[in-house]
Amino acid sequence: MKNYPKNIGINFHDLTKRYGTPLYVYDANKIEFQYKLIKKYFFYIENFKINYACKANTNISILNFFKKLGSGLDTVSIQEVEIGLKAGFKPKEIIYTPNGVSLSEIKKAIKAGVLINIDNLSLLEQIGHENPNYPIGIRITPNIIGGGNKKISVGHINSKFGISYYQLPNLKRIVENTGIKVEGIHMHTGSDIIDLEVFLQGAYILLNVASSFNELKYIDFGSGFKVPYHKNDTKTDLDMLGVFFKQKISRVCKNIKIVFEPGKFLVSESGYFIVKVNVIKHTTSTVFACVDSGFNHFIRPMFYDSYHQIDNLSNPSGKLRSYTVVGYICESDTFCVNIKINEIREGDILCFRNAGAYCFSMSSNYNSRYRPSEVIIYNNKSFLIRRREKMQDLLKKMIEIDIG
Ligand SMILES: *Cc1c(COP(=O)(O)O)cnc(C)c1O
């Protein structure tokens, strides 16, 4: 298949010959396009910052690429902070928004000098007593339902994330008692936001909270921007959101930086996951296409019931037939059930779309399988950015002893 996808001038079949399967491929031009798209929608906000939420895809070369684009970094663990620093981000370009971590981890972030959003009162009080001079941000839960499904909705009242909006009096008391400097207010209501109204409600609540603090430098409106997963799928209307921010938010936020921290929006559509069909198995009811991967490499379909379009690169004009595509690990690892795909033969190469976010970064070594290689394409040139694992990689960290 020559032109797949149409806008990339590299034959994916050739890539699999060169790098093997399974293989993650990212289109850096698409990443750049998405980054510039957000910039375009919010261009009139003078003090505007995009922080790439790197848990979506933590490969250091991708972080480097975001740095070149002018992005900052949103991190959720001290390890992500360290990778960000290694990629050349300055501490103040990195924001650390952890949940449920220990005080000692936060102290490491303070030592590293990065921006920190705290999301519970207990830690806030402890940090306030020990480091009142280290300015921090506060993660607020606006108590709204955002996010495409329960697992990725994190802004509701029973959420473990953030400090509830209703606890504002407690929050203020701790800030007063400890003298800690609050320089940022943050929210992140969940992934896959479809209802803009809900997001805006959250933004208003955040503004309301912000008015209680007079040394604010930034308001971080989080993310959750949705991308389409199939032809008629919805996406977050950023154009509208931009208009709203122009009319209502940016005026109120004079001299305060407005921050967004998208992950999925920036990298999801740039990614392709390429696998090979090992076996076609007919049962009385189903035709299975068994591929050389599983939820060890690509867990979103099983974990979130997410839909990812699958194309047969080896037989693009083959007759459409129904397939249940499954993996090769000993576990239910069904990628899709009875989906129409161009006729699949053993040895064919299949490609999953939208595999740039929360795909490789959620992979594991389950069944002692190697994690795949990652390749990035920029201006029609391909670059290996992670080599396939080997047996040495698996054994390296194990300690072999003779027990008893
Ligand atoms: C995961 C995460 C994001 C990114 O969410 P997307 O849905 O990928 O845009 C942003 N902020 C925080 C704090 C996160 O944990």
CSV table of C-alpha atoms and ligand atoms in Angstrom, one decimal:
chain,number,residue,atom,x,y,z
A,1,MET,CA,0.0,0.0,0.0
A,2,LYS,CA,1.7,3.2,-1.2
A,3,ASN,CA,0.0,6.1,0.4
A,4,TYR,CA,-0.9,5.1,3.9
A,5,PRO,CA,-1.8,7.3,5.6
A,6,LYS,CA,-2.3,9.7,2.7
A,7,ASN,CA,-0.3,12.6,4.3
A,8,ILE,CA,2.8,10.6,5.1
A,9,GLY,CA,5.2,9.9,2.3
A,10,ILE,CA,6.6,6.8,3.9
A,11,ASN,CA,5.4,3.3,3.1
A,12,PHE,CA,4.5,1.7,6.4
A,13,HIS,CA,5.2,-1.8,4.9
A,14,ASP,CA,8.8,-0.7,4.4
A,15,LEU,CA,8.9,0.5,8.0
A,16,THR,CA,7.9,-3.0,9.2
A,17,LYS,CA,10.6,-4.5,7.0
A,18,ARG,CA,13.2,-2.2,8.5
A,19,TYR,CA,12.0,-2.2,12.2
A,20,GLY,CA,9.9,-5.3,12.5
A,21,THR,CA,6.5,-5.7,14.2
A,22,PRO,CA,4.8,-4.8,16.5
A,23,LEU,CA,5.8,-1.2,15.9
A,24,TYR,CA,4.7,2.2,17.1
A,25,VAL,CA,5.0,5.0,14.6
A,26,TYR,CA,4.5,8.7,15.3
A,27,ASP,CA,4.0,11.4,12.8
A,28,ALA,CA,5.8,14.5,14.3
A,29,ASN,CA,4.3,16.8,11.6
A,30,LYS,CA,0.9,15.9,13.0
A,31,ILE,CA,2.1,16.7,16.6
A,32,GLU,CA,3.4,20.0,15.4
A,33,PHE,CA,0.1,20.7,13.6
A,34,GLN,CA,-1.9,20.0,16.7
A,35,TYR,CA,0.3,22.1,18.9
A,36,LYS,CA,0.0,25.0,16.5
A,37,LEU,CA,-3.7,24.5,16.2
A,38,ILE,CA,-4.2,25.2,19.9
A,39,LYS,CA,-1.9,28.2,19.6
A,40,LYS,CA,-4.1,29.5,16.8
A,41,TYR,CA,-7.3,29.1,18.8
A,42,PHE,CA,-5.9,31.0,21.7
A,43,PHE,CA,-3.5,33.4,19.9
A,44,TYR,CA,-5.0,36.5,21.4
A,45,ILE,CA,-4.2,35.6,24.9
A,46,GLU,CA,-0.9,37.3,25.5
A,47,ASN,CA,0.3,35.2,28.4
A,48,PHE,CA,-0.6,31.7,27.2
A,49,LYS,CA,1.2,28.5,27.8
A,50,ILE,CA,0.8,24.9,26.6
A,51,ASN,CA,2.3,22.2,28.8
A,52,TYR,CA,2.4,18.9,27.1
A,53,ALA,CA,1.0,16.2,29.6
A,54,CYS,CA,3.8,13.8,29.0
A,55,LYS,CA,2.2,10.7,30.6
A,56,ALA,CA,0.4,10.3,27.2
A,57,ASN,CA,3.8,9.5,25.7
A,58,THR,CA,7.0,9.8,27.6
A,59,ASN,CA,9.6,9.0,25.0
A,60,ILE,CA,12.4,11.5,25.5
A,61,SER,CA,12.7,12.3,21.8
A,62,ILE,CA,9.0,13.3,21.8
A,63,LEU,CA,9.7,15.5,24.9
A,64,ASN,CA,12.6,17.1,23.0
A,65,PHE,CA,10.3,17.8,20.1
A,66,PHE,CA,7.8,19.5,22.3
A,67,LYS,CA,10.6,21.6,23.8
A,68,LYS,CA,11.6,22.7,20.3
A,69,LEU,CA,8.0,23.7,19.6
A,70,GLY,CA,8.1,26.0,22.7
A,71,SER,CA,5.9,23.8,24.9
A,72,GLY,CA,6.3,23.3,28.6
A,73,LEU,CA,5.7,20.0,30.4
A,74,ASP,CA,3.0,18.6,32.6
A,75,THR,CA,4.2,15.8,34.8
A,76,VAL,CA,2.5,13.5,37.4
A,77,SER,CA,5.5,11.7,38.9
A,78,ILE,CA,9.0,12.6,40.0
A,79,GLN,CA,10.3,10.3,37.4
A,80,GLU,CA,8.5,12.2,34.7
A,81,VAL,CA,10.0,15.4,36.1
A,82,GLU,CA,13.5,13.8,35.8
A,83,ILE,CA,12.9,12.8,32.2
A,84,GLY,CA,11.7,16.3,31.5
A,85,LEU,CA,14.8,17.8,33.0
A,86,LYS,CA,16.9,15.3,31.0
A,87,ALA,CA,15.2,16.4,27.9
A,88,GLY,CA,16.4,20.0,28.6
A,89,PHE,CA,13.3,21.6,30.0
A,90,LYS,CA,14.1,24.2,32.6
A,91,PRO,CA,12.6,23.5,36.0
A,92,LYS,CA,10.2,26.4,35.7
A,93,GLU,CA,8.9,25.0,32.4
A,94,ILE,CA,7.9,21.8,34.2
A,95,ILE,CA,4.7,21.6,36.2
A,96,TYR,CA,4.3,18.6,38.6
A,97,THR,CA,0.7,17.7,39.4
A,98,PRO,CA,0.8,14.5,41.4
A,99,ASN,CA,-2.0,12.6,43.2
A,100,GLY,CA,-1.6,10.5,46.3
A,101,VAL,CA,2.2,10.8,46.4
A,102,SER,CA,4.3,11.0,49.5
A,103,LEU,CA,5.7,14.1,51.1
A,104,SER,CA,9.2,12.9,50.4
A,105,GLU,CA,8.4,12.8,46.6
A,106,ILE,CA,7.1,16.4,46.8
A,107,LYS,CA,10.3,17.4,48.5
A,108,LYS,CA,12.3,16.1,45.6
A,109,ALA,CA,10.2,18.2,43.3
A,110,ILE,CA,10.9,21.2,45.5
A,111,LYS,CA,14.6,20.4,45.3
A,112,ALA,CA,14.4,20.2,41.5
A,113,GLY,CA,12.8,23.6,41.5
A,114,VAL,CA,9.7,22.8,39.4
A,115,LEU,CA,6.2,24.2,39.7
A,116,ILE,CA,4.0,22.1,41.9
A,117,ASN,CA,0.3,21.7,42.1
A,118,ILE,CA,-0.9,20.2,45.4
A,119,ASP,CA,-4.1,18.3,45.5
A,120,ASN,CA,-4.8,17.6,49.1
A,121,LEU,CA,-5.0,19.6,52.3
A,122,SER,CA,-2.9,17.3,54.4
A,123,LEU,CA,0.2,17.6,52.2
A,124,LEU,CA,-0.5,21.3,51.7
A,125,GLU,CA,-0.3,21.9,55.5
A,126,GLN,CA,2.9,19.8,55.9
A,127,ILE,CA,4.6,21.6,53.0
A,128,GLY,CA,3.3,24.9,54.2
A,129,HIS,CA,4.9,24.4,57.6
A,130,GLU,CA,8.3,23.1,56.2
A,131,ASN,CA,8.6,25.3,53.1
A,132,PRO,CA,6.4,28.3,53.3
A,133,ASN,CA,8.5,30.2,50.9
A,134,TYR,CA,8.2,27.7,48.0
A,135,PRO,CA,5.3,29.0,45.9
A,136,ILE,CA,2.8,26.4,45.0
A,137,GLY,CA,-0.3,25.8,42.9
A,138,ILE,CA,-3.5,24.3,44.1
A,139,ARG,CA,-5.5,21.7,42.3
A,140,ILE,CA,-9.2,22.3,42.7
A,141,THR,CA,-11.9,19.8,42.0
A,142,PRO,CA,-14.8,21.8,40.5
A,143,ASN,CA,-17.2,19.0,41.4
A,144,ILE,CA,-18.6,18.6,37.9
A,145,ILE,CA,-18.8,15.6,35.7
A,146,GLY,CA,-16.3,15.8,32.9
A,147,GLY,CA,-14.7,13.0,30.9
A,148,GLY,CA,-15.9,10.6,28.4
A,149,ASN,CA,-16.5,7.7,30.8
A,150,LYS,CA,-16.3,6.9,34.5
A,151,LYS,CA,-12.7,5.8,34.5
A,152,ILE,CA,-11.4,8.9,32.9
A,153,SER,CA,-13.7,11.4,34.7
A,154,VAL,CA,-11.7,12.9,37.5
A,155,GLY,CA,-13.5,16.2,38.5
A,156,HIS,CA,-16.6,14.9,40.2
A,157,ILE,CA,-17.4,15.1,43.9
A,158,ASN,CA,-16.3,11.5,44.7
A,159,SER,CA,-13.1,11.9,42.8
A,160,LYS,CA,-9.8,11.2,44.5
A,161,PHE,CA,-8.2,14.1,42.6
A,162,GLY,CA,-7.9,17.7,43.8
A,163,ILE,CA,-9.2,19.7,46.7
A,164,SER,CA,-12.9,20.1,46.6
A,165,TYR,CA,-14.3,23.5,45.7
A,166,TYR,CA,-16.5,23.1,48.8
A,167,GLN,CA,-13.3,23.0,51.0
A,168,LEU,CA,-12.3,26.5,50.0
A,169,PRO,CA,-12.6,27.8,53.6
A,170,ASN,CA,-10.3,25.0,54.9
A,171,LEU,CA,-7.9,25.7,52.1
A,172,LYS,CA,-7.8,29.4,52.9
A,173,ARG,CA,-7.3,28.7,56.6
A,174,ILE,CA,-4.3,26.5,55.9
A,175,VAL,CA,-2.8,29.1,53.6
A,176,GLU,CA,-3.2,31.8,56.2
A,177,ASN,CA,-1.8,29.6,59.1
A,178,THR,CA,1.2,28.4,57.2
A,179,GLY,CA,1.9,31.6,55.2
A,180,ILE,CA,2.5,29.5,52.1
A,181,LYS,CA,2.5,31.4,48.8
A,182,VAL,CA,-0.2,30.3,46.3
A,183,GLU,CA,0.9,31.2,42.8
A,184,GLY,CA,-1.3,29.0,40.8
A,185,ILE,CA,-4.8,27.5,40.6
A,186,HIS,CA,-5.4,24.3,38.6
A,187,MET,CA,-8.1,22.0,37.5
A,188,HIS,CA,-8.3,18.9,35.3
A,189,THR,CA,-11.7,17.4,35.0
A,190,GLY,CA,-11.0,14.3,33.0
A,191,SER,CA,-10.3,13.1,29.5
A,192,ASP,CA,-12.6,13.2,26.4
A,193,ILE,CA,-14.6,16.3,27.2
A,194,ILE,CA,-17.5,16.6,24.8
A,195,ASP,CA,-19.8,19.0,26.7
A,196,LEU,CA,-18.1,22.4,26.5
A,197,GLU,CA,-20.7,23.8,28.9
A,198,VAL,CA,-19.5,21.5,31.7
A,199,PHE,CA,-15.9,22.5,31.0
A,200,LEU,CA,-16.8,26.2,31.2
A,201,GLN,CA,-18.7,25.7,34.4
A,202,GLY,CA,-15.5,24.3,35.8
A,203,ALA,CA,-13.5,27.2,34.4
A,204,TYR,CA,-15.9,29.7,36.1
A,205,ILE,CA,-15.5,27.9,39.4
A,206,LEU,CA,-11.7,28.1,39.0
A,207,LEU,CA,-11.9,31.8,38.4
A,208,ASN,CA,-14.0,32.1,41.5
A,209,VAL,CA,-11.4,30.3,43.6
A,210,ALA,CA,-8.7,32.4,42.0
A,211,SER,CA,-10.2,35.6,43.2
A,212,SER,CA,-9.4,34.5,46.8
A,213,PHE,CA,-5.7,34.6,46.1
A,214,ASN,CA,-3.9,37.8,45.2
A,215,GLU,CA,-0.4,36.6,44.3
A,216,LEU,CA,-1.5,34.4,41.5
A,217,LYS,CA,0.8,33.9,38.5
A,218,TYR,CA,-1.1,31.3,36.6
A,219,ILE,CA,-4.4,29.6,36.2
A,220,ASP,CA,-4.1,26.1,34.7
A,221,PHE,CA,-7.3,24.9,33.1
A,222,GLY,CA,-6.1,21.4,32.6
A,223,SER,CA,-7.2,19.5,29.6
A,224,GLY,CA,-9.2,16.5,28.5
A,225,PHE,CA,-9.6,17.7,24.9
A,226,LYS,CA,-11.1,15.0,22.9
A,227,VAL,CA,-10.0,13.8,19.5
A,228,PRO,CA,-12.2,11.8,17.1
A,229,TYR,CA,-11.7,8.1,17.1
A,230,HIS,CA,-13.9,7.3,14.0
A,231,LYS,CA,-15.3,9.1,11.1
A,232,ASN,CA,-18.4,10.6,12.7
A,233,ASP,CA,-17.0,10.9,16.2
A,234,THR,CA,-17.1,14.1,18.2
A,235,LYS,CA,-14.2,16.2,19.3
A,236,THR,CA,-13.8,19.0,21.8
A,237,ASP,CA,-14.7,22.2,20.0
A,238,LEU,CA,-11.6,24.2,20.7
A,239,ASP,CA,-12.6,26.9,18.3
A,240,MET,CA,-15.6,27.7,20.5
A,241,LEU,CA,-13.6,27.3,23.6
A,242,GLY,CA,-11.1,29.9,22.2
A,243,VAL,CA,-14.0,32.3,21.6
A,244,PHE,CA,-15.3,31.8,25.1
A,245,PHE,CA,-11.9,32.4,26.6
A,246,LYS,CA,-11.5,35.6,24.6
A,247,GLN,CA,-14.9,36.9,25.8
A,248,LYS,CA,-15.0,35.8,29.4
A,249,ILE,CA,-11.8,34.6,30.8
A,250,SER,CA,-8.8,36.4,29.4
A,251,ARG,CA,-10.2,39.8,30.4
A,252,VAL,CA,-10.5,38.7,34.0
A,253,CYS,CA,-7.0,37.1,33.9
A,254,LYS,CA,-4.9,40.3,33.3
A,255,ASN,CA,-1.3,39.6,34.1
A,256,ILE,CA,-2.0,36.0,34.9
A,257,LYS,CA,-0.7,33.2,32.7
A,258,ILE,CA,-3.4,31.0,31.2
A,259,VAL,CA,-2.2,27.4,30.9
A,260,PHE,CA,-3.6,24.3,29.2
A,261,GLU,CA,-2.0,20.9,29.5
A,262,PRO,CA,-3.2,18.5,26.8
A,263,GLY,CA,-1.9,15.1,26.3
A,264,LYS,CA,-4.2,13.2,24.0
A,265,PHE,CA,-5.0,16.2,21.8
A,266,LEU,CA,-1.4,16.7,21.0
A,267,VAL,CA,-0.2,13.1,20.3
A,268,SER,CA,-3.1,10.7,19.9
A,269,GLU,CA,-3.8,11.1,16.2
A,270,SER,CA,-0.1,11.2,15.4
A,271,GLY,CA,0.3,7.6,16.5
A,272,TYR,CA,-0.1,4.3,14.6
A,273,PHE,CA,0.4,0.8,16.0
A,274,ILE,CA,1.4,-1.7,13.4
A,275,VAL,CA,1.0,-5.5,14.0
A,276,LYS,CA,1.3,-8.7,12.0
A,277,VAL,CA,-1.4,-11.3,11.7
A,278,ASN,CA,-0.1,-14.6,13.0
A,279,VAL,CA,-3.2,-16.8,12.5
A,280,ILE,CA,-6.7,-16.7,11.2
A,281,LYS,CA,-9.0,-18.9,13.2
A,282,HIS,CA,-12.5,-19.8,12.2
A,283,THR,CA,-14.9,-20.9,14.9
A,284,THR,CA,-18.6,-21.7,14.4
A,285,SER,CA,-19.5,-18.2,15.1
A,286,THR,CA,-16.5,-16.0,14.7
A,287,VAL,CA,-13.5,-15.3,12.5
A,288,PHE,CA,-10.5,-14.4,14.7
A,289,ALA,CA,-7.5,-12.5,13.4
A,290,CYS,CA,-4.7,-13.2,16.0
A,291,VAL,CA,-2.0,-10.6,15.9
A,292,ASP,CA,1.5,-10.4,17.3
A,293,SER,CA,0.5,-8.2,20.2
A,294,GLY,CA,-2.0,-7.9,23.0
A,295,PHE,CA,-2.9,-5.7,26.0
A,296,ASN,CA,0.7,-5.9,27.0
A,297,HIS,CA,1.4,-3.4,24.2
A,298,PHE,CA,-2.0,-1.7,23.7
A,299,ILE,CA,-4.4,-1.8,26.5
A,300,ARG,CA,-6.9,1.0,25.7
A,301,PRO,CA,-9.4,-1.2,23.9
A,302,MET,CA,-9.7,-3.6,26.9
A,303,PHE,CA,-9.3,-1.0,29.7
A,304,TYR,CA,-11.4,1.8,28.4
A,305,ASP,CA,-13.5,0.0,25.7
A,306,SER,CA,-12.0,2.5,23.3
A,307,TYR,CA,-12.5,2.1,19.6
A,308,HIS,CA,-9.4,2.3,17.4
A,309,GLN,CA,-9.9,2.1,13.6
A,310,ILE,CA,-8.0,-0.9,12.1
A,311,ASP,CA,-6.8,-0.9,8.5
A,312,ASN,CA,-5.3,-3.8,6.6
A,313,LEU,CA,-2.2,-2.4,5.0
A,314,SER,CA,-1.5,-5.6,3.1
A,315,ASN,CA,-4.9,-5.8,1.3
A,316,PRO,CA,-6.4,-2.3,1.2
A,317,SER,CA,-8.8,-3.1,-1.6
A,318,GLY,CA,-9.8,-6.6,-0.3
A,319,LYS,CA,-13.4,-7.5,0.3
A,320,LEU,CA,-14.8,-6.2,3.6
A,321,ARG,CA,-15.4,-9.1,6.1
A,322,SER,CA,-16.1,-9.2,9.8
A,323,TYR,CA,-13.3,-10.0,12.2
A,324,THR,CA,-12.7,-10.2,15.8
A,325,VAL,CA,-9.1,-9.0,16.3
A,326,VAL,CA,-7.4,-10.6,19.3
A,327,GLY,CA,-3.8,-10.7,20.7
A,328,TYR,CA,-1.4,-13.5,21.4
A,329,ILE,CA,-1.2,-13.4,25.2
A,330,CYS,CA,-2.9,-15.8,27.6
A,331,GLU,CA,-5.7,-13.5,28.7
A,332,SER,CA,-8.7,-11.9,27.1
A,333,ASP,CA,-7.1,-9.4,24.9
A,334,THR,CA,-9.7,-8.5,22.4
A,335,PHE,CA,-9.0,-5.4,20.3
A,336,CYS,CA,-12.4,-5.4,18.6
A,337,VAL,CA,-15.4,-7.6,18.0
A,338,ASN,CA,-16.9,-8.3,14.6
A,339,ILE,CA,-15.6,-5.2,12.8
A,340,LYS,CA,-15.5,-5.0,9.1
A,341,ILE,CA,-11.9,-5.0,7.7
A,342,ASN,CA,-10.6,-5.6,4.2
A,343,GLU,CA,-10.0,-9.3,4.0
A,344,ILE,CA,-7.2,-10.4,6.3
A,345,ARG,CA,-4.8,-13.2,5.4
A,346,GLU,CA,-2.1,-14.7,7.7
A,347,GLY,CA,1.0,-12.6,7.5
A,348,ASP,CA,-0.9,-9.4,6.7
A,349,ILE,CA,0.0,-6.1,8.4
A,350,LEU,CA,-2.7,-4.3,10.3
A,351,CYS,CA,-2.6,-0.8,11.6
A,352,PHE,CA,-4.4,0.7,14.6
A,353,ARG,CA,-5.1,4.4,14.4
A,354,ASN,CA,-5.0,7.0,17.2
A,355,ALA,CA,-2.2,5.1,19.0
A,356,GLY,CA,-0.1,8.1,20.0
A,357,ALA,CA,-1.5,8.7,23.5
A,358,TYR,CA,-1.7,6.3,26.5
A,359,CYS,CA,-0.6,3.4,24.3
A,360,PHE,CA,3.1,2.7,24.5
A,361,SER,CA,3.2,4.6,27.9
A,362,MET,CA,0.7,2.0,29.3
A,363,SER,CA,2.5,-1.0,27.9
A,364,SER,CA,4.0,-3.8,30.1
A,365,ASN,CA,6.0,-7.0,29.9
A,366,TYR,CA,3.1,-9.3,30.7
A,367,ASN,CA,3.7,-12.8,29.4
A,368,SER,CA,7.4,-11.9,29.4
A,369,ARG,CA,6.9,-10.3,26.0
A,370,TYR,CA,9.2,-7.5,24.7
A,371,ARG,CA,7.9,-4.1,24.4
A,372,PRO,CA,7.8,-2.8,20.8
A,373,SER,CA,10.1,-0.3,19.0
A,374,GLU,CA,9.0,3.3,18.5
A,375,VAL,CA,9.7,5.2,15.3
A,376,ILE,CA,9.0,8.9,14.6
A,377,ILE,CA,8.6,10.4,11.2
A,378,TYR,CA,9.3,14.0,10.5
A,379,ASN,CA,9.2,15.5,7.0
A,380,ASN,CA,9.1,12.0,5.4
A,381,LYS,CA,12.2,10.8,7.3
A,382,SER,CA,11.9,8.0,9.9
A,383,PHE,CA,14.0,7.8,13.1
A,384,LEU,CA,14.1,5.0,15.6
A,385,ILE,CA,13.4,6.4,19.1
A,386,ARG,CA,13.2,3.2,21.0
A,387,ARG,CA,14.7,-0.1,20.2
A,388,ARG,CA,12.8,-3.3,20.7
A,389,GLU,CA,13.5,-5.1,24.0
A,390,LYS,CA,15.6,-8.2,24.2
A,391,MET,CA,15.8,-11.1,26.7
A,392,GLN,CA,18.7,-9.2,28.5
A,393,ASP,CA,16.3,-6.3,29.2
A,394,LEU,CA,13.9,-8.6,30.9
A,395,LEU,CA,16.5,-10.5,32.9
A,396,LYS,CA,18.6,-7.4,33.8
A,397,LYS,CA,16.5,-6.4,36.8
A,398,MET,CA,15.8,-9.9,38.1
A,399,ILE,CA,18.0,-11.3,40.8
A,400,GLU,CA,18.5,-15.0,40.5
A,401,ILE,CA,19.0,-16.8,43.9
A,402,ASP,CA,18.8,-20.3,45.1
A,403,ILE,CA,16.0,-20.2,47.7
A,404,GLY,CA,16.3,-22.5,50.7
B,1,LIG,C1,-3.5,13.2,32.2
B,1,LIG,C2,-3.5,14.6,32.6
B,1,LIG,C3,-3.6,15.6,31.6
B,1,LIG,C4,-3.8,15.2,30.1
B,1,LIG,O1,-5.1,14.8,29.8
B,1,LIG,P1,-5.5,14.5,28.3
B,1,LIG,O2,-6.9,14.0,28.4
B,1,LIG,O3,-4.6,13.5,27.8
B,1,LIG,O4,-5.5,15.8,27.6
B,1,LIG,C5,-3.6,16.9,32.0
B,1,LIG,N1,-3.4,17.2,33.3
B,1,LIG,C6,-3.3,16.3,34.3
B,1,LIG,C7,-3.1,16.7,35.7
B,1,LIG,C8,-3.3,14.9,34.0
B,1,LIG,O5,-3.2,14.0,34.9
